[in-house]
Short mmCIF file of C-alpha atoms in Angstrom, two decimals:
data_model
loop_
_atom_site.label_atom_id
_atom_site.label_comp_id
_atom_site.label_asym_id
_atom_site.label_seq_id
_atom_site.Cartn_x
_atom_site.Cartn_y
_atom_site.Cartn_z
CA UNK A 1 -20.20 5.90 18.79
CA UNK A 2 -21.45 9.20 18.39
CA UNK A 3 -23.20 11.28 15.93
CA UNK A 4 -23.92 14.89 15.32
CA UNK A 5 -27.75 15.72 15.71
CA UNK A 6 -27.26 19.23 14.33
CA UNK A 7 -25.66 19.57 10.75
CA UNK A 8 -23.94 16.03 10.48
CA UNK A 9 -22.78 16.17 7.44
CA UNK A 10 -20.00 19.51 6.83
CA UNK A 11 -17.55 19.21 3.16
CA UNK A 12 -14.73 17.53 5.67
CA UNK A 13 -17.22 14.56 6.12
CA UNK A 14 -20.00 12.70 8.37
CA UNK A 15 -19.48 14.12 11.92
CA UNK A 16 -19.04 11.14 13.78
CA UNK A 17 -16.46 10.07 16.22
CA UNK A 18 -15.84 6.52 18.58
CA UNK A 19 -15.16 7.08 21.84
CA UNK A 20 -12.56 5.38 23.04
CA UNK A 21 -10.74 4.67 26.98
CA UNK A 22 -8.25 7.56 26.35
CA UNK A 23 -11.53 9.85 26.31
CA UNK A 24 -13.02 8.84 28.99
CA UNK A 25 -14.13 10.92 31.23
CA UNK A 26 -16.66 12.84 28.70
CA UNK A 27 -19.69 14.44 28.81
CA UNK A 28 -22.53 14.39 25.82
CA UNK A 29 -23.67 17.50 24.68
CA UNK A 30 -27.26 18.19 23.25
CA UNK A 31 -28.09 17.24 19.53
CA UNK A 32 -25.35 14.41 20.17
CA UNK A 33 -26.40 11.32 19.74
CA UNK A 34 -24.63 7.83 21.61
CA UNK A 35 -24.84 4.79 19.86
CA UNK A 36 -24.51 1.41 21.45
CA UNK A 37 -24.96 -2.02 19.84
CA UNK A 38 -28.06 -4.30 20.93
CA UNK A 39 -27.33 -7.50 21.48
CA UNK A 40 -27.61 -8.83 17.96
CA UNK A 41 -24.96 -6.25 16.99
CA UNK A 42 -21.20 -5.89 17.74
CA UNK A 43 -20.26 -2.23 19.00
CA UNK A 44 -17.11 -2.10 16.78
CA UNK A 45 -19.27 -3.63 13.56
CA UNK A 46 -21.57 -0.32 13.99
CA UNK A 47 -18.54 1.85 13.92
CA UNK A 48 -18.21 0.81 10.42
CA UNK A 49 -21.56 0.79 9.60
CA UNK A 50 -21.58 4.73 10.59
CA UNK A 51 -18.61 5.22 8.61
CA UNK A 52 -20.17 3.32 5.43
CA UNK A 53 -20.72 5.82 2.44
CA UNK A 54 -23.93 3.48 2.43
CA UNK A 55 -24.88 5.61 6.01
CA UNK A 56 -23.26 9.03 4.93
CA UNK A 57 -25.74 9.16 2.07
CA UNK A 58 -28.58 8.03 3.87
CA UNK A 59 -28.13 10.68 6.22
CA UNK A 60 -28.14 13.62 3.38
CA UNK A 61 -31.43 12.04 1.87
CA UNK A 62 -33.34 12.31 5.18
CA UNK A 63 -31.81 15.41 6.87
CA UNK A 64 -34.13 18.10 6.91
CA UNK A 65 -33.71 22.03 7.61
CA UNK A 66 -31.77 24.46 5.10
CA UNK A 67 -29.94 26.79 7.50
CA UNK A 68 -28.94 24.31 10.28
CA UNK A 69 -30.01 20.47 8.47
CA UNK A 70 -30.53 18.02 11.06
CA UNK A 71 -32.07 14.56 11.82
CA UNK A 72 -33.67 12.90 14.40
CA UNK A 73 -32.92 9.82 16.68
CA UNK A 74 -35.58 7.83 14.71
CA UNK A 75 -34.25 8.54 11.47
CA UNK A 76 -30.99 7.13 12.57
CA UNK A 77 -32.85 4.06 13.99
CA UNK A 78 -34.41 3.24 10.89
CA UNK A 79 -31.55 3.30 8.71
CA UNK A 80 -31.39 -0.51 7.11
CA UNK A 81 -28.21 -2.39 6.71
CA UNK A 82 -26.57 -6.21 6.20
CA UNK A 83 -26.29 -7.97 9.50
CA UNK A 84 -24.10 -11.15 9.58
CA UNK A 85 -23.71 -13.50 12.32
CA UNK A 86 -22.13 -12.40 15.26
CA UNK A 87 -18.95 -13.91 14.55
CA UNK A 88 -18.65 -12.25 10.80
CA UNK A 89 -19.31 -9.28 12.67
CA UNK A 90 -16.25 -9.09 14.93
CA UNK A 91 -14.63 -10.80 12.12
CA UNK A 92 -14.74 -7.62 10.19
CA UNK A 93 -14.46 -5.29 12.43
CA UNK A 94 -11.18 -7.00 13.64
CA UNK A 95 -9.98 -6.46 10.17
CA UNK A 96 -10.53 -3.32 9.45
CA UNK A 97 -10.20 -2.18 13.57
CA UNK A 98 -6.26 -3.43 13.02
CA UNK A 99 -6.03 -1.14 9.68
CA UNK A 100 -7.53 1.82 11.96
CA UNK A 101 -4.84 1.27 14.81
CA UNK A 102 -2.14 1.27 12.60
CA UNK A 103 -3.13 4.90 11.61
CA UNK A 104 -3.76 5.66 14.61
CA UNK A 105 -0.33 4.72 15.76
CA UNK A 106 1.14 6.22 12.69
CA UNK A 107 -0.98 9.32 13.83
CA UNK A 108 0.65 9.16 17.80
CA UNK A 109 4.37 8.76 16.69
CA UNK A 110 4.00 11.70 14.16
CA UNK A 111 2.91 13.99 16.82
CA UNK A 112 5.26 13.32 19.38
CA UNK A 113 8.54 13.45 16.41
CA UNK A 114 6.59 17.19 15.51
CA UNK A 115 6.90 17.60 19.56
CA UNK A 116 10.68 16.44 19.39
CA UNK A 117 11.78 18.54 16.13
CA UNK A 118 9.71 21.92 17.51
CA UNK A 119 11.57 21.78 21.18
CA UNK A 120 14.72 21.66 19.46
CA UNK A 121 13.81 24.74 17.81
CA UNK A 122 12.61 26.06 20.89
CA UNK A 123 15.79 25.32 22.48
CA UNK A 124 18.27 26.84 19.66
CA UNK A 125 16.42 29.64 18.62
CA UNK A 126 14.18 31.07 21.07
CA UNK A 127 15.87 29.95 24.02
CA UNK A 128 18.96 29.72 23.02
CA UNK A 129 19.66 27.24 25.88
CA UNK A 130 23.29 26.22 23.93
CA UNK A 131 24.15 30.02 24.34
CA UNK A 132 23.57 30.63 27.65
CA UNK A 133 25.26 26.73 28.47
CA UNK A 134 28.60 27.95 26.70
CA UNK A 135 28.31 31.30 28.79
CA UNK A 136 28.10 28.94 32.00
CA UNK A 137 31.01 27.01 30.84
CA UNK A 138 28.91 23.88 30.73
CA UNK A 139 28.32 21.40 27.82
CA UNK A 140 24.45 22.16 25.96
CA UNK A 141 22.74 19.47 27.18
CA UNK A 142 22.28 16.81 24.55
CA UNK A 143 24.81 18.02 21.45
CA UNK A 144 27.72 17.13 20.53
CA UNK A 145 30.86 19.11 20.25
CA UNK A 146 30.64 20.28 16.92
CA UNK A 147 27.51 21.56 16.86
CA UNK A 148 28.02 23.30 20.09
CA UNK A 149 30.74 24.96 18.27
CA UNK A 150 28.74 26.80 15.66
CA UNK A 151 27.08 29.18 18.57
CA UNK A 152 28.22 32.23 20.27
CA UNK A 153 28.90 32.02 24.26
CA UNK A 154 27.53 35.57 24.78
CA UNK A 155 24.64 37.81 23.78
CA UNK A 156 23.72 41.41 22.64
CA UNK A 157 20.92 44.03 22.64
CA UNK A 158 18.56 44.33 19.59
CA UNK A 159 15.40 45.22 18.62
CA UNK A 160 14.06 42.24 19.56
CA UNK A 161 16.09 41.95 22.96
CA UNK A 162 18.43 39.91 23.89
CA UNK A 163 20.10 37.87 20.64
CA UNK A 164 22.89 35.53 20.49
CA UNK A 165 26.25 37.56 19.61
CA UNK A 166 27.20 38.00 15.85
CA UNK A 167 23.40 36.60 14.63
CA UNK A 168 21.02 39.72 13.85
CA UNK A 169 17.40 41.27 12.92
CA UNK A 170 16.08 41.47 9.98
CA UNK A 171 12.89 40.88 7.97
CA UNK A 172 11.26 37.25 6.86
CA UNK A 173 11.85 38.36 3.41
CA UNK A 174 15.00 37.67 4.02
CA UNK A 175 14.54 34.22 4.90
CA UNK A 176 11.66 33.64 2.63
CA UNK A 177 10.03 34.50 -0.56
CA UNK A 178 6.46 33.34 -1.43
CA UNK A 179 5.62 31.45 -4.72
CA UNK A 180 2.99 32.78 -6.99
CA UNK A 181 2.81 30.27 -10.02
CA UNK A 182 -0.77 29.95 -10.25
CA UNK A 183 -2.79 26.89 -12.16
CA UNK A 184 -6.65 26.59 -13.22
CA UNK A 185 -6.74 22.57 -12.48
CA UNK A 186 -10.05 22.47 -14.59
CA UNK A 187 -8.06 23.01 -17.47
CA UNK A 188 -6.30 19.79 -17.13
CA UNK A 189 -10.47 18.15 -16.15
CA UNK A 190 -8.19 14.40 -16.05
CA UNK A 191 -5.08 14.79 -14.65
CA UNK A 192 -4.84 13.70 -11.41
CA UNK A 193 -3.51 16.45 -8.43
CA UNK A 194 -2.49 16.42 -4.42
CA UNK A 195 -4.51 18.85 -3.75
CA UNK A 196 -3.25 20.70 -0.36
CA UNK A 197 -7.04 22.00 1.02
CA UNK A 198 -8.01 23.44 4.74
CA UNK A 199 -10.40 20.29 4.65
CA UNK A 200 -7.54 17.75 3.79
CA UNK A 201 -5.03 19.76 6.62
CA UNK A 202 -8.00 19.33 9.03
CA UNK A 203 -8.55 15.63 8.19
CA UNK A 204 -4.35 14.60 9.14
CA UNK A 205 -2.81 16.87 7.35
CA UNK A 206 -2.52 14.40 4.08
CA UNK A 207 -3.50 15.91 0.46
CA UNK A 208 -6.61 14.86 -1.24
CA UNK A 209 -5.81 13.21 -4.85
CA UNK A 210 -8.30 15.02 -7.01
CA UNK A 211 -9.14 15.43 -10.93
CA UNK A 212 -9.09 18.54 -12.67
CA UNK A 213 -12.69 18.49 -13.16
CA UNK A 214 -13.38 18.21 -9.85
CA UNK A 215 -11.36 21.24 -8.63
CA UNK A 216 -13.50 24.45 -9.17
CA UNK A 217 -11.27 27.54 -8.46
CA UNK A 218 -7.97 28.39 -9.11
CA UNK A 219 -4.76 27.52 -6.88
CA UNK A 220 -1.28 27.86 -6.60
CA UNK A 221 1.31 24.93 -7.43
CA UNK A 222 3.13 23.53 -4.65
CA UNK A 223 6.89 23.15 -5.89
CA UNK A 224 9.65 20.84 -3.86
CA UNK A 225 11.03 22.64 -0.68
CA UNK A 226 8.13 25.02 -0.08
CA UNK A 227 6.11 25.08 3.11
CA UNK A 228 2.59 26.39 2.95
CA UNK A 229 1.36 28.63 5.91
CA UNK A 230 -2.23 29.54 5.84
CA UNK A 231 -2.99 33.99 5.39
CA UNK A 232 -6.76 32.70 6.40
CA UNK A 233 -7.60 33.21 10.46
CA UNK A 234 -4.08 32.81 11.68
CA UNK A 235 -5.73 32.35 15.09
CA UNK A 236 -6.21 28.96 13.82
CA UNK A 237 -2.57 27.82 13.17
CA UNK A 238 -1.93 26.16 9.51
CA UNK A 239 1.18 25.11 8.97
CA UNK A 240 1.98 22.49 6.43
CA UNK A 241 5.41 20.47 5.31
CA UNK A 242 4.28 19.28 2.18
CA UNK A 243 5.97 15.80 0.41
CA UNK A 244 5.70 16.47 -3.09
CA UNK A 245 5.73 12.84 -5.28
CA UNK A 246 7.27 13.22 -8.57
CA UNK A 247 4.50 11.13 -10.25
CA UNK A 248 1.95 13.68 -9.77
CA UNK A 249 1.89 18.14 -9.79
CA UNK A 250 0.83 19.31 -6.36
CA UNK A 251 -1.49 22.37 -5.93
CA UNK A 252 -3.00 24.80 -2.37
CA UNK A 253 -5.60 26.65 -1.56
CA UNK A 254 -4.45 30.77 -2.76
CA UNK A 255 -5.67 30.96 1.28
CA UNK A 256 -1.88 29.34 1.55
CA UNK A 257 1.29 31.01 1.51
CA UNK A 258 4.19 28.95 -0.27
CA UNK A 259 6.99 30.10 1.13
CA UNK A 260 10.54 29.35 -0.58
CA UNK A 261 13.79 29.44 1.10
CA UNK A 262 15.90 32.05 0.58
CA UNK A 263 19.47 31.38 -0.04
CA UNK A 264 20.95 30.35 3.63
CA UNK A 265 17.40 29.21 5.10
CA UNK A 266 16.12 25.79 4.37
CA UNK A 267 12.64 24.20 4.54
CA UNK A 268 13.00 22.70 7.65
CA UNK A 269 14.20 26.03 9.65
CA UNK A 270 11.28 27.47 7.87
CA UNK A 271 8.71 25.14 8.95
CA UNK A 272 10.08 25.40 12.59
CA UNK A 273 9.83 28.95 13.16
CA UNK A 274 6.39 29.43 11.13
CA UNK A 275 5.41 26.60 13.62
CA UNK A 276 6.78 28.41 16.72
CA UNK A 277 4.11 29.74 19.15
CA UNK A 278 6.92 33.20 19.64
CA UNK A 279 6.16 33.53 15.69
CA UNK A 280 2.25 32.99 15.65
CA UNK A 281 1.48 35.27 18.19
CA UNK A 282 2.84 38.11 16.19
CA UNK A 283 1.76 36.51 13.04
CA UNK A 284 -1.73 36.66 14.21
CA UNK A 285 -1.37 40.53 14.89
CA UNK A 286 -0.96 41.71 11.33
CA UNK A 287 -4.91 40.48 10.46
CA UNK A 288 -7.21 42.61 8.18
CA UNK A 289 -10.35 42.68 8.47
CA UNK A 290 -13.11 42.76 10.78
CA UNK A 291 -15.49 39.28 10.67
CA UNK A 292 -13.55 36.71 12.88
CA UNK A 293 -14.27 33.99 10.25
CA UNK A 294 -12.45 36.10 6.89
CA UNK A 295 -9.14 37.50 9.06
CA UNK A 296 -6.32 37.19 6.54
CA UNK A 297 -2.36 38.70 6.99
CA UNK A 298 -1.71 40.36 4.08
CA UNK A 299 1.73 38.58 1.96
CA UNK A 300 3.95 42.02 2.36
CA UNK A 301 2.64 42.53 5.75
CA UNK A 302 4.40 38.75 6.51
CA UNK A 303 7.78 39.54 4.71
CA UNK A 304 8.50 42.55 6.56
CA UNK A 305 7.64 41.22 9.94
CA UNK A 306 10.80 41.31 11.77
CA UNK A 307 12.63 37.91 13.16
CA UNK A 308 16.19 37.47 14.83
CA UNK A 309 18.48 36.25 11.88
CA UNK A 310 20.38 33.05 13.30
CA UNK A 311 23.81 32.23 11.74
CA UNK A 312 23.64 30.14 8.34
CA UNK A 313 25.81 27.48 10.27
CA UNK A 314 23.56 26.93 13.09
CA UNK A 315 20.45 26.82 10.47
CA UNK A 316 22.50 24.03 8.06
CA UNK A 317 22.91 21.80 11.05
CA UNK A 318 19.62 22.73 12.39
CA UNK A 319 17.99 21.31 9.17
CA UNK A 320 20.27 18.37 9.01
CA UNK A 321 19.00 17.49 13.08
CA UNK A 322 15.48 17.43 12.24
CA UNK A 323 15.38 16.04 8.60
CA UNK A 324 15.55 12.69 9.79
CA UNK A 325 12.35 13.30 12.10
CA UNK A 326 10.42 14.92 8.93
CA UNK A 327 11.32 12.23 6.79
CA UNK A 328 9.79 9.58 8.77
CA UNK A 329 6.73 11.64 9.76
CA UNK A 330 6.45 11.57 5.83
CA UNK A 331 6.90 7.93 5.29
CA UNK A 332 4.30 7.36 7.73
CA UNK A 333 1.64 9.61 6.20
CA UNK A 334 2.58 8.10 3.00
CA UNK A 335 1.56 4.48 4.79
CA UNK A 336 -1.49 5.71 6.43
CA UNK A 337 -2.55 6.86 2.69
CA UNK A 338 -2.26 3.42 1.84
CA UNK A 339 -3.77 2.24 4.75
CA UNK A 340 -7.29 4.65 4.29
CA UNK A 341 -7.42 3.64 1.04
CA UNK A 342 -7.09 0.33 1.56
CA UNK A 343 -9.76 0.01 4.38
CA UNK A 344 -11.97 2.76 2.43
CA UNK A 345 -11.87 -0.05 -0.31
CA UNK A 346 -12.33 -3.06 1.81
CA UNK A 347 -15.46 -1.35 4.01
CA UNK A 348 -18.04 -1.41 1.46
CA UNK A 349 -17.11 -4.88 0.31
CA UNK A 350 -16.45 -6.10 3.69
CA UNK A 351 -20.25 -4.69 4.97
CA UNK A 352 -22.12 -5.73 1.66
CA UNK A 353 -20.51 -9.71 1.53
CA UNK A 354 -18.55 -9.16 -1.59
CA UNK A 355 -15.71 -9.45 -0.51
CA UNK A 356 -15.06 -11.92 2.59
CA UNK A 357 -12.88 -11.61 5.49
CA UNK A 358 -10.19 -14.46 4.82
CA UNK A 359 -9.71 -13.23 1.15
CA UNK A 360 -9.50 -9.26 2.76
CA UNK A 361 -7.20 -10.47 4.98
CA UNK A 362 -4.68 -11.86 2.36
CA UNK A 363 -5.14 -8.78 0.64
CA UNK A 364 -4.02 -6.40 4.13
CA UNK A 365 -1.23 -8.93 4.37
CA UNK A 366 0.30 -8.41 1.23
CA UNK A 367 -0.01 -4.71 1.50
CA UNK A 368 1.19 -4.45 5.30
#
């Protein structure tokens, strides 16, 4: 395990990580501390005993310093806690460790069906790999005959270069519009909101469920079919597919962008190109503003940026390829929600005795 020396607690949470095989090798930098179990301790019980709230607010009542808080090794050390048996220990730690791969694993196959829908959009639309297959007289690799169909076999000049025959240039706005529909949530102080934050987009990209009350500022509802691309330092890349639940209103940061379809596009073309690494480089370009940490792209400056215009064909069946993969990177967020707050239920519990690990157990089984 290891803990930040310097500032260890920042509004995403306690800076602490476990290092694990896939890591290795690593190096420690200073203020970081390394945490290994003594012998009257399991190593995978302390990883939970870091992540208690118990710890977390520990930490903030020792921490000292204003502009850079900080606490020491000893501090740390001195930090008092339940210790069962051995046994209990790994007991526990089993429990909860299974609830953390599952996540993880969640985590693993949503990245790599991300990887699989963006190099199909890499491949149709800034590639155009099925283009210049049909110009060879060969097959594109990997689609079927109808869907080969719905693209050119030759190319023409345009202002961005080279563009598949009979698609064109134009601006995002015509692809795009960007919802305004603002709400003050402390107006509603119990209604309960998926609240779409940089902190929640940071923490896996899953929204935080917040009260009104809690939520100090305004922000901007989040309606079905919009995707929400960050204005704020678009060096750092924030793009965000959002599952709205009809139980609940969903609300963003104003630092977002919710972009709408446009008669023709559809969410999932949208997400793919505002995820494209051709579009964020340019995106990145129209900044204002001078301090690298408060570089925003103005709305109109985004609109009129200029993108090739694919057929509304290709984009139809484009959305219908990758909905599939979006859908089940949703269903597994929506299970790793249930999973966090089912282990961020069980830990205190689980660490304190009041709960014990055969009756938690019975509990993970019914939900998993």
């Amino acid at each position: 395990m290891i803990l930040a020396m310097d500032r260890p607690w920042i509004e995403a949470g306690l800076k602490f990580a476990r290092v694990s095989e896939l890591d290795l090798p690593c190096l420690l930098v200073q203020r970081v501390a390394r945490l290994r179990a003594g012998e009257t301790l399991d190593q995978h019980y302390l990883r939970y005993v870091i992540a208690s709230n118990e710890f977390t607010s520990y930490i903030l009542g020792v921490q000292t310093g204003t502009a850079v808080p900080h606490i020491s090794s000893g501090q740390v050390k001195e930090f008092r806690f339940l210790r069962p048996p051995i046994p209990t220990q790994r007991a526990i730690a089993a429990l909860l460790g299974a609830l953390d791969d599952k996540i993880e694993l969640n985590r693993r196959l949503n990245a790599t069906l991300e990887a699989l829908a963006r190099a199909i959009f890499q491949s149709w639309f800034v590639d155009f790999d099925p283009v210049r297959a049909k110009m060879e007289r060969r097959q594109p690799v990997g689609m079927d005959a109808a869907t080969a169909a719905l693209f050119p076999d030759a190319f023409e000049d345009s202002a961005l270069g080279e563009t598949p025959k009979g698609w064109s240039v134009g601006p995002i706005a015509e692809l795009a519009r960007i919802g305004r529909d603002g709400i003050d949530p402390s107006a509603y102080p119990v209604e309960v909101f998926d609240h779409y934050s940089f902190p929640a987009y940071d923490e896996g990209r899953v929204p935080h469920e917040e009260t009104g009350d809690s939520i100090k500022s305004n922000k901007y509802l989040v309606p079905r079919g919009a995707v929400l691309l960050s204005k704020l330092n678009p060096h750092i890349p924030r793009v965000w597919l959002p599952t709205i639940r009809s139980e609940r209103r969903s609300i963003c940061s104003t630092e977002f962008l919710v972009m709408l379809p446009q008669p023709g596009s559809t969410r999932e073309y949208l997400y793919g190109l505002f995820s494209s690494p051709s579009f964020l480089d340019v995106f990145a370009m129209l900044v204002t503003g001078t301090s690298n940490s408060h570089q925003r792209v103005k709305p109109e400056y985004l609109l009129a940026m200029e993108t090739i215009l694919p057929s509304k064909s290709v984009v139809a069946r484009y959305s219908e390829t990758v909905a599939p993969l979006h859908d089940r990177i949703a269903a597994n967020l929506r299970e790793s929600r249930t999973l966090v707050a089912l282990r961020d239920a069980l830990l205190p519990k689980l660490l304190s005795g009041e709960v014990r690990v055969r009756e938690a157990d019975r509990l993970v089984g019914a939900v998993t």
